[in-house]
mmCIF file of C-alpha atoms in Angstrom:
data_model
loop_
_atom_site.group_PDB
_atom_site.id
_atom_site.type_symbol
_atom_site.label_atom_id
_atom_site.label_comp_id
_atom_site.label_asym_id
_atom_site.label_seq_id
_atom_site.Cartn_x
_atom_site.Cartn_y
_atom_site.Cartn_z
ATOM 1 C CA MET A 1 0.137 0.072 -0.044
ATOM 2 C CA LYS A 2 1.385 3.443 -1.217
ATOM 3 C CA ILE A 3 0.345 6.233 0.989
ATOM 4 C CA ALA A 4 0.534 10.237 0.952
ATOM 5 C CA MET A 5 0.417 11.733 4.242
ATOM 6 C CA ILE A 6 -0.492 15.893 3.276
ATOM 7 C CA GLY A 7 0.873 17.671 6.554
ATOM 8 C CA LEU A 8 3.499 16.876 8.611
ATOM 9 C CA GLY A 9 2.888 18.701 11.770
ATOM 10 C CA TYR A 10 2.295 17.174 15.303
ATOM 11 C CA ILE A 11 -0.179 14.893 13.427
ATOM 12 C CA GLY A 12 0.743 14.165 10.305
ATOM 13 C CA LEU A 13 4.309 13.145 10.728
ATOM 14 C CA PRO A 14 3.740 10.904 13.723
ATOM 15 C CA THR A 15 1.126 8.830 11.712
ATOM 16 C CA ALA A 16 3.341 8.839 8.348
ATOM 17 C CA VAL A 17 6.033 7.204 10.388
ATOM 18 C CA MET A 18 3.776 4.703 11.869
ATOM 19 C CA PHE A 19 2.536 3.421 8.743
ATOM 20 C CA ALA A 20 6.402 3.055 7.530
ATOM 21 C CA LYS A 21 7.334 1.584 10.407
ATOM 22 C CA ASN A 22 4.493 -1.175 9.909
ATOM 23 C CA GLY A 23 5.762 -1.851 6.475
ATOM 24 C CA GLN A 24 3.875 0.519 4.238
ATOM 25 C CA GLU A 25 5.502 2.857 1.544
ATOM 26 C CA VAL A 26 4.819 6.595 2.651
ATOM 27 C CA ILE A 27 5.631 9.832 0.922
ATOM 28 C CA GLY A 28 5.325 12.918 3.446
ATOM 29 C CA PHE A 29 4.372 16.198 1.682
ATOM 30 C CA ASP A 30 4.110 19.666 3.006
ATOM 31 C CA THR A 31 3.884 23.184 1.622
ATOM 32 C CA ASN A 32 6.283 24.208 4.237
ATOM 33 C CA LYS A 33 9.806 23.911 2.335
ATOM 34 C CA ASP A 34 11.938 24.322 5.191
ATOM 35 C CA VAL A 35 10.027 21.313 7.031
ATOM 36 C CA ILE A 36 10.590 19.257 4.235
ATOM 37 C CA ALA A 37 14.380 20.264 3.876
ATOM 38 C CA SER A 38 14.661 19.446 7.770
ATOM 39 C CA LEU A 39 13.547 16.100 7.066
ATOM 40 C CA GLN A 40 15.420 15.093 4.105
ATOM 41 C CA SER A 41 18.655 15.710 6.337
ATOM 42 C CA GLY A 42 16.944 13.444 8.895
ATOM 43 C CA ARG A 43 16.148 16.101 11.497
ATOM 44 C CA ILE A 44 12.103 16.296 12.767
ATOM 45 C CA HIS A 45 10.944 19.604 13.408
ATOM 46 C CA ILE A 46 8.567 18.965 16.419
ATOM 47 C CA GLU A 47 9.214 17.488 19.786
ATOM 48 C CA GLU A 48 7.616 13.976 20.448
ATOM 49 C CA PRO A 49 9.223 11.084 22.651
ATOM 50 C CA GLY A 50 10.232 8.594 20.451
ATOM 51 C CA LEU A 51 9.619 10.183 16.892
ATOM 52 C CA GLN A 52 13.279 11.119 16.279
ATOM 53 C CA GLU A 53 14.458 7.518 16.479
ATOM 54 C CA ALA A 54 11.497 5.932 14.673
ATOM 55 C CA PHE A 55 11.923 8.310 11.802
ATOM 56 C CA GLU A 56 15.068 7.948 11.603
ATOM 57 C CA ASP A 57 14.758 4.109 10.814
ATOM 58 C CA VAL A 58 11.951 4.235 8.291
ATOM 59 C CA LEU A 59 13.931 7.236 6.252
ATOM 60 C CA GLY A 60 16.883 5.138 6.735
ATOM 61 C CA ASN A 61 15.269 1.977 4.836
ATOM 62 C CA GLY A 62 13.612 4.024 2.500
ATOM 63 C CA LEU A 63 9.922 3.490 3.489
ATOM 64 C CA LEU A 64 9.115 6.968 4.339
ATOM 65 C CA ARG A 65 10.415 9.821 1.650
ATOM 66 C CA PRO A 66 9.641 13.596 2.570
ATOM 67 C CA VAL A 67 8.946 15.251 -1.153
ATOM 68 C CA SER A 68 8.242 18.451 -1.997
ATOM 69 C CA GLN A 69 6.043 17.429 -4.822
ATOM 70 C CA LEU A 70 2.704 15.410 -4.482
ATOM 71 C CA GLU A 71 3.228 11.983 -6.286
ATOM 72 C CA PRO A 72 0.165 9.368 -6.759
ATOM 73 C CA ALA A 73 -0.718 6.834 -4.203
ATOM 74 C CA GLY A 74 -3.493 4.616 -3.112
ATOM 75 C CA THR A 75 -4.398 6.333 0.078
ATOM 76 C CA PHE A 76 -4.023 10.340 0.514
ATOM 77 C CA ILE A 77 -4.638 11.213 4.186
ATOM 78 C CA ILE A 78 -5.104 15.041 4.867
ATOM 79 C CA ALA A 79 -3.459 16.092 7.857
ATOM 80 C CA VAL A 80 -3.802 19.716 7.759
ATOM 81 C CA PRO A 81 -4.556 22.598 10.233
ATOM 82 C CA THR A 82 -8.159 23.921 10.516
ATOM 83 C CA PRO A 83 -7.833 27.044 12.117
ATOM 84 C CA HIS A 84 -11.099 29.290 12.976
ATOM 85 C CA THR A 85 -12.028 32.304 11.051
ATOM 86 C CA GLU A 86 -12.908 35.589 12.864
ATOM 87 C CA ASP A 87 -16.584 34.322 13.528
ATOM 88 C CA HIS A 88 -14.918 31.167 14.983
ATOM 89 C CA SER A 89 -16.118 29.046 12.067
ATOM 90 C CA CYS A 90 -13.999 26.153 10.576
ATOM 91 C CA ASP A 91 -11.611 27.528 8.271
ATOM 92 C CA THR A 92 -11.134 25.114 5.447
ATOM 93 C CA ARG A 93 -8.842 26.648 3.160
ATOM 94 C CA TYR A 94 -6.123 24.014 3.945
ATOM 95 C CA ILE A 95 -8.320 21.108 3.649
ATOM 96 C CA ARG A 96 -9.562 22.567 -0.069
ATOM 97 C CA GLN A 97 -6.243 23.186 -1.160
ATOM 98 C CA ALA A 98 -4.915 19.851 -0.315
ATOM 99 C CA VAL A 99 -8.131 18.351 -1.844
ATOM 100 C CA GLN A 100 -7.327 20.364 -5.091
ATOM 101 C CA ASP A 101 -3.672 19.149 -5.082
ATOM 102 C CA VAL A 102 -4.650 15.271 -4.729
ATOM 103 C CA ILE A 103 -7.396 15.626 -7.559
ATOM 104 C CA PRO A 104 -5.321 15.480 -10.802
ATOM 105 C CA LEU A 105 -3.386 12.280 -9.157
ATOM 106 C CA LEU A 106 -6.566 10.540 -8.060
ATOM 107 C CA GLU A 107 -7.114 7.189 -9.916
ATOM 108 C CA ILE A 108 -10.172 4.711 -9.957
ATOM 109 C CA GLY A 109 -10.003 2.971 -6.259
ATOM 110 C CA ASN A 110 -7.967 5.420 -4.317
ATOM 111 C CA THR A 111 -9.034 6.157 -0.941
ATOM 112 C CA ILE A 112 -8.877 9.929 0.534
ATOM 113 C CA ILE A 113 -8.627 10.406 4.194
ATOM 114 C CA LEU A 114 -9.380 13.761 6.418
ATOM 115 C CA GLU A 115 -7.696 13.541 9.870
ATOM 116 C CA SER A 116 -7.971 17.256 10.743
ATOM 117 C CA THR A 117 -10.739 18.330 13.283
ATOM 118 C CA VAL A 118 -13.596 19.868 11.136
ATOM 119 C CA ALA A 119 -16.914 21.038 11.309
ATOM 120 C CA PRO A 120 -19.817 18.673 11.402
ATOM 121 C CA LYS A 121 -20.661 18.005 7.264
ATOM 122 C CA THR A 122 -17.384 19.179 6.158
ATOM 123 C CA THR A 123 -16.642 16.006 4.536
ATOM 124 C CA THR A 124 -19.896 15.338 2.681
ATOM 125 C CA GLY A 125 -20.491 19.047 2.111
ATOM 126 C CA VAL A 126 -16.873 20.442 1.214
ATOM 127 C CA ILE A 127 -14.826 17.483 -0.033
ATOM 128 C CA GLN A 128 -17.222 15.486 -1.661
ATOM 129 C CA PRO A 129 -18.712 18.238 -4.088
ATOM 130 C CA MET A 130 -15.044 18.820 -4.871
ATOM 131 C CA LEU A 131 -14.476 15.256 -5.950
ATOM 132 C CA GLU A 132 -17.792 14.987 -7.716
ATOM 133 C CA GLU A 133 -17.007 18.065 -9.962
ATOM 134 C CA ALA A 134 -13.874 16.387 -10.981
ATOM 135 C CA GLY A 135 -15.776 13.534 -12.229
ATOM 136 C CA PHE A 136 -15.263 11.204 -9.409
ATOM 137 C CA THR A 137 -18.558 9.066 -7.499
ATOM 138 C CA VAL A 138 -17.820 9.075 -4.150
ATOM 139 C CA GLY A 139 -18.269 5.566 -2.838
ATOM 140 C CA VAL A 140 -17.751 3.863 -6.185
ATOM 141 C CA ASP A 141 -14.707 5.366 -8.178
ATOM 142 C CA VAL A 142 -12.958 6.769 -4.683
ATOM 143 C CA TYR A 143 -13.613 6.259 -1.284
ATOM 144 C CA LEU A 144 -13.752 9.268 0.919
ATOM 145 C CA VAL A 145 -13.344 8.664 4.820
ATOM 146 C CA HIS A 146 -13.125 11.123 8.028
ATOM 147 C CA CYS A 147 -10.825 9.449 10.667
ATOM 148 C CA PRO A 148 -10.092 12.472 13.240
ATOM 149 C CA GLU A 149 -6.876 11.966 15.372
ATOM 150 C CA ARG A 150 -7.320 11.344 18.793
ATOM 151 C CA VAL A 151 -4.020 11.447 20.471
ATOM 152 C CA LEU A 152 -2.325 13.498 23.351
ATOM 153 C CA PRO A 153 1.178 14.888 22.780
ATOM 154 C CA GLY A 154 3.675 13.613 24.689
ATOM 155 C CA LYS A 155 2.115 9.691 24.418
ATOM 156 C CA ILE A 156 1.363 10.088 20.230
ATOM 157 C CA MET A 157 3.489 7.224 19.297
ATOM 158 C CA MET A 158 1.674 4.920 21.686
ATOM 159 C CA GLU A 159 -1.589 6.228 21.521
ATOM 160 C CA LEU A 160 -1.364 6.039 17.668
ATOM 161 C CA VAL A 161 -1.593 2.469 18.394
ATOM 162 C CA HIS A 162 -3.621 1.661 21.387
ATOM 163 C CA ASN A 163 -6.446 4.108 21.331
ATOM 164 C CA ASN A 164 -9.461 3.500 19.274
ATOM 165 C CA ARG A 165 -10.172 4.465 16.067
ATOM 166 C CA ILE A 166 -13.286 6.224 14.507
ATOM 167 C CA ILE A 167 -13.611 5.264 10.895
ATOM 168 C CA GLY A 168 -16.382 7.476 9.211
ATOM 169 C CA GLY A 169 -16.900 6.824 5.587
ATOM 170 C CA VAL A 170 -19.375 8.883 3.342
ATOM 171 C CA THR A 171 -20.676 5.661 2.274
ATOM 172 C CA PRO A 172 -20.579 2.077 3.893
ATOM 173 C CA GLU A 173 -17.665 1.064 1.234
ATOM 174 C CA CYS A 174 -15.837 4.099 2.276
ATOM 175 C CA THR A 175 -15.978 3.341 5.479
ATOM 176 C CA ILE A 176 -14.552 -0.398 4.800
ATOM 177 C CA ALA A 177 -11.897 1.119 2.492
ATOM 178 C CA GLY A 178 -10.913 3.332 5.387
ATOM 179 C CA ALA A 179 -10.651 0.562 8.248
ATOM 180 C CA VAL A 180 -8.440 -1.396 5.945
ATOM 181 C CA VAL A 181 -6.001 1.273 5.830
ATOM 182 C CA TYR A 182 -5.686 1.701 9.755
ATOM 183 C CA GLN A 183 -5.755 -1.957 10.506
ATOM 184 C CA THR A 184 -2.479 -2.104 9.487
ATOM 185 C CA PHE A 185 -1.029 -0.672 12.886
ATOM 186 C CA VAL A 186 -4.027 0.046 14.938
ATOM 187 C CA GLN A 187 -4.585 -2.319 18.125
ATOM 188 C CA GLY A 188 -7.564 -0.349 19.622
ATOM 189 C CA GLU A 189 -11.137 -0.872 18.527
ATOM 190 C CA MET A 190 -12.152 -0.085 14.985
ATOM 191 C CA LEU A 191 -15.418 2.386 15.696
ATOM 192 C CA LEU A 192 -17.151 2.108 12.381
ATOM 193 C CA THR A 193 -19.746 5.156 11.205
ATOM 194 C CA ASP A 194 -20.704 7.414 8.928
ATOM 195 C CA ALA A 195 -18.605 10.965 8.114
ATOM 196 C CA SER A 196 -21.033 13.346 9.716
ATOM 197 C CA THR A 197 -21.095 11.164 12.939
ATOM 198 C CA ALA A 198 -17.170 10.878 13.231
ATOM 199 C CA GLU A 199 -17.047 14.768 12.790
ATOM 200 C CA LEU A 200 -19.348 15.399 15.517
ATOM 201 C CA SER A 201 -18.058 12.812 17.736
ATOM 202 C CA LYS A 202 -14.419 14.067 17.932
ATOM 203 C CA LEU A 203 -15.636 17.650 18.139
ATOM 204 C CA MET A 204 -18.134 16.449 21.448
ATOM 205 C CA GLU A 205 -14.820 14.903 22.667
ATOM 206 C CA ASN A 206 -13.017 17.792 22.768
ATOM 207 C CA THR A 207 -15.851 19.997 23.956
ATOM 208 C CA PHE A 208 -16.472 17.410 27.165
ATOM 209 C CA ARG A 209 -12.752 17.967 28.111
ATOM 210 C CA ASP A 210 -13.180 21.902 27.562
ATOM 211 C CA THR A 211 -16.054 22.077 29.739
ATOM 212 C CA ASN A 212 -15.038 19.681 32.307
ATOM 213 C CA ILE A 213 -11.536 21.587 32.861
ATOM 214 C CA ALA A 214 -13.274 25.095 32.804
ATOM 215 C CA LEU A 215 -15.928 23.622 35.497
ATOM 216 C CA ALA A 216 -13.083 22.391 37.750
ATOM 217 C CA ASN A 217 -11.304 25.625 37.461
ATOM 218 C CA GLU A 218 -14.530 27.636 38.361
ATOM 219 C CA LEU A 219 -14.866 25.442 41.596
ATOM 220 C CA VAL A 220 -11.473 26.759 42.776
ATOM 221 C CA LYS A 221 -12.592 30.460 41.983
ATOM 222 C CA LEU A 222 -15.795 29.496 44.155
ATOM 223 C CA SER A 223 -13.976 27.616 47.127
ATOM 224 C CA ASP A 224 -11.460 30.247 47.524
ATOM 225 C CA GLU A 225 -14.482 32.971 48.107
ATOM 226 C CA LEU A 226 -15.799 30.404 50.675
ATOM 227 C CA GLY A 227 -12.634 29.541 52.216
ATOM 228 C CA ILE A 228 -13.307 25.872 51.300
ATOM 229 C CA ARG A 229 -10.556 23.598 49.870
ATOM 230 C CA ALA A 230 -11.295 22.650 46.315
ATOM 231 C CA LEU A 231 -9.444 19.888 46.182
ATOM 232 C CA ASP A 232 -11.341 18.417 49.317
ATOM 233 C CA VAL A 233 -14.604 19.222 47.634
ATOM 234 C CA ILE A 234 -13.165 17.305 44.458
ATOM 235 C CA GLU A 235 -12.358 14.332 45.968
ATOM 236 C CA MET A 236 -15.389 14.030 48.316
ATOM 237 C CA ALA A 237 -17.694 14.573 44.851
ATOM 238 C CA ASN A 238 -15.852 12.269 42.990
ATOM 239 C CA LYS A 239 -16.537 9.278 45.481
ATOM 240 C CA HIS A 240 -19.875 9.178 43.694
ATOM 241 C CA PRO A 241 -19.965 6.542 41.325
ATOM 242 C CA ARG A 242 -21.141 8.964 38.431
ATOM 243 C CA VAL A 243 -19.135 12.033 39.015
ATOM 244 C CA ASN A 244 -15.771 12.640 37.692
ATOM 245 C CA ILE A 245 -14.780 16.351 38.370
ATOM 246 C CA HIS A 246 -11.337 17.245 36.838
ATOM 247 C CA THR A 247 -8.295 18.362 38.616
ATOM 248 C CA PRO A 248 -7.845 21.886 38.560
ATOM 249 C CA GLY A 249 -5.125 23.525 36.291
ATOM 250 C CA PRO A 250 -3.933 26.204 34.282
ATOM 251 C CA GLY A 251 -6.755 26.777 32.096
ATOM 252 C CA VAL A 252 -8.594 25.755 29.097
ATOM 253 C CA GLY A 253 -6.201 26.325 26.239
ATOM 254 C CA GLY A 254 -4.119 24.612 23.619
ATOM 255 C CA HIS A 255 -5.040 24.716 19.732
ATOM 256 C CA CYS A 256 -7.849 22.326 19.959
ATOM 257 C CA LEU A 257 -9.887 22.557 23.188
ATOM 258 C CA ALA A 258 -10.520 26.334 23.106
ATOM 259 C CA VAL A 259 -11.281 26.164 19.459
ATOM 260 C CA ASP A 260 -13.489 23.184 18.481
ATOM 261 C CA SER A 261 -16.467 23.735 20.375
ATOM 262 C CA HIS A 262 -17.123 26.852 18.113
ATOM 263 C CA PHE A 263 -17.370 24.630 14.819
ATOM 264 C CA ILE A 264 -20.436 23.320 16.506
ATOM 265 C CA THR A 265 -22.057 26.240 17.414
ATOM 266 C CA THR A 266 -21.319 28.186 14.295
ATOM 267 C CA SER A 267 -22.802 25.026 12.259
ATOM 268 C CA VAL A 268 -25.679 24.810 14.318
ATOM 269 C CA LEU A 269 -26.263 28.892 13.427
ATOM 270 C CA GLU A 270 -25.367 28.364 10.205
ATOM 271 C CA LYS A 271 -28.068 25.573 9.497
ATOM 272 C CA ASN A 272 -30.775 27.991 11.542
ATOM 273 C CA PHE A 273 -31.491 24.754 13.947
ATOM 274 C CA THR A 274 -34.826 25.594 15.886
ATOM 275 C CA ASP A 275 -35.652 23.708 19.179
ATOM 276 C CA PRO A 276 -39.002 21.917 19.379
ATOM 277 C CA ASN A 277 -40.744 24.747 20.481
ATOM 278 C CA GLY A 278 -39.729 26.579 17.368
ATOM 279 C CA LYS A 279 -37.155 28.801 18.973
ATOM 280 C CA LYS A 280 -33.744 29.261 17.227
ATOM 281 C CA ASP A 281 -31.029 28.064 19.877
ATOM 282 C CA GLN A 282 -27.925 30.584 19.801
ATOM 283 C CA GLN A 283 -26.668 29.268 22.928
#
C-alpha cells in the first residue's frame, strides 16, 4: 500500500512514521519547504518522545520519503491545520487546497482520508462536492473517509497504536476502505460509522474536556471565595460513582480544546437550527 501524507505537523508526521514502521510505503508532503528540507536531512521539526528514532529508521530503509511534490498513491491522508475564522467557524482553506492538489493524481479505487478536526458536514459538504465536480463518484470510483486523530502530545506514538479509532465513511464502502488502511497498525477498536457522526464525535470529545476543565477551575474560584479547599471538594464529590470532576489546572487552552466547541455552535447557527418549540437556539 502506498500512502501519501499531506501535512507533516504534530499529527501527520507521527502517523506517516507509524504507517512506514509497519511496512507501508509512505511519502510525506508539506507546503513548508523548510520542513521538507529538515526531514530530508534526517531532523524532525517537532518534539515528541520516540519520534526522532522511529523517523530515522523509516527514512533510512526508504519506507518514508519526505517530498516537495505530491505523487500518486493508493491512499491520500489529509492532516492539515483547521484554524477558526473571525466568527469562530471552521476555516477549510487548507483542506480545500489539499484536495485540489490530490484531484489531478486520483485514480479509480483510491482512498482519501481526512484526519483534520472539522465542523460537522465538512467531509460531505466540502470535500465530496469537489471530488464529484472532478468526475469521481464517491463510494464507487473513490472512497472518502473522516478518521479524526485522537492522540495526546507526549504520548502520540503509543496512542496512535492503542487508542480506539473512529472510521467514518461517506458510504459503507468508504468506511470499509478506511478500516483497511488503519488496520495496518491500529490495535485499538475500529469504531465504524459515517463521516458526519465521526466529525461531531471528535468535536464532542474535545468539548467535553474543555467544559470539564473550565468547570474544575470555576470550582476553585468559588471555593477560594468561600474559604473551602477545592481539592477536598473534588475528592468528596468524585466518590459518587457517576461523578468525575477534573483536577484544576492552568486553564482551558491549546490549539484544539479552546477552538473545537465553536465549530459546533457556528454550524448550528449556519443551519438555523430550532428547538422543539420553534425557537432558534443561539446558546
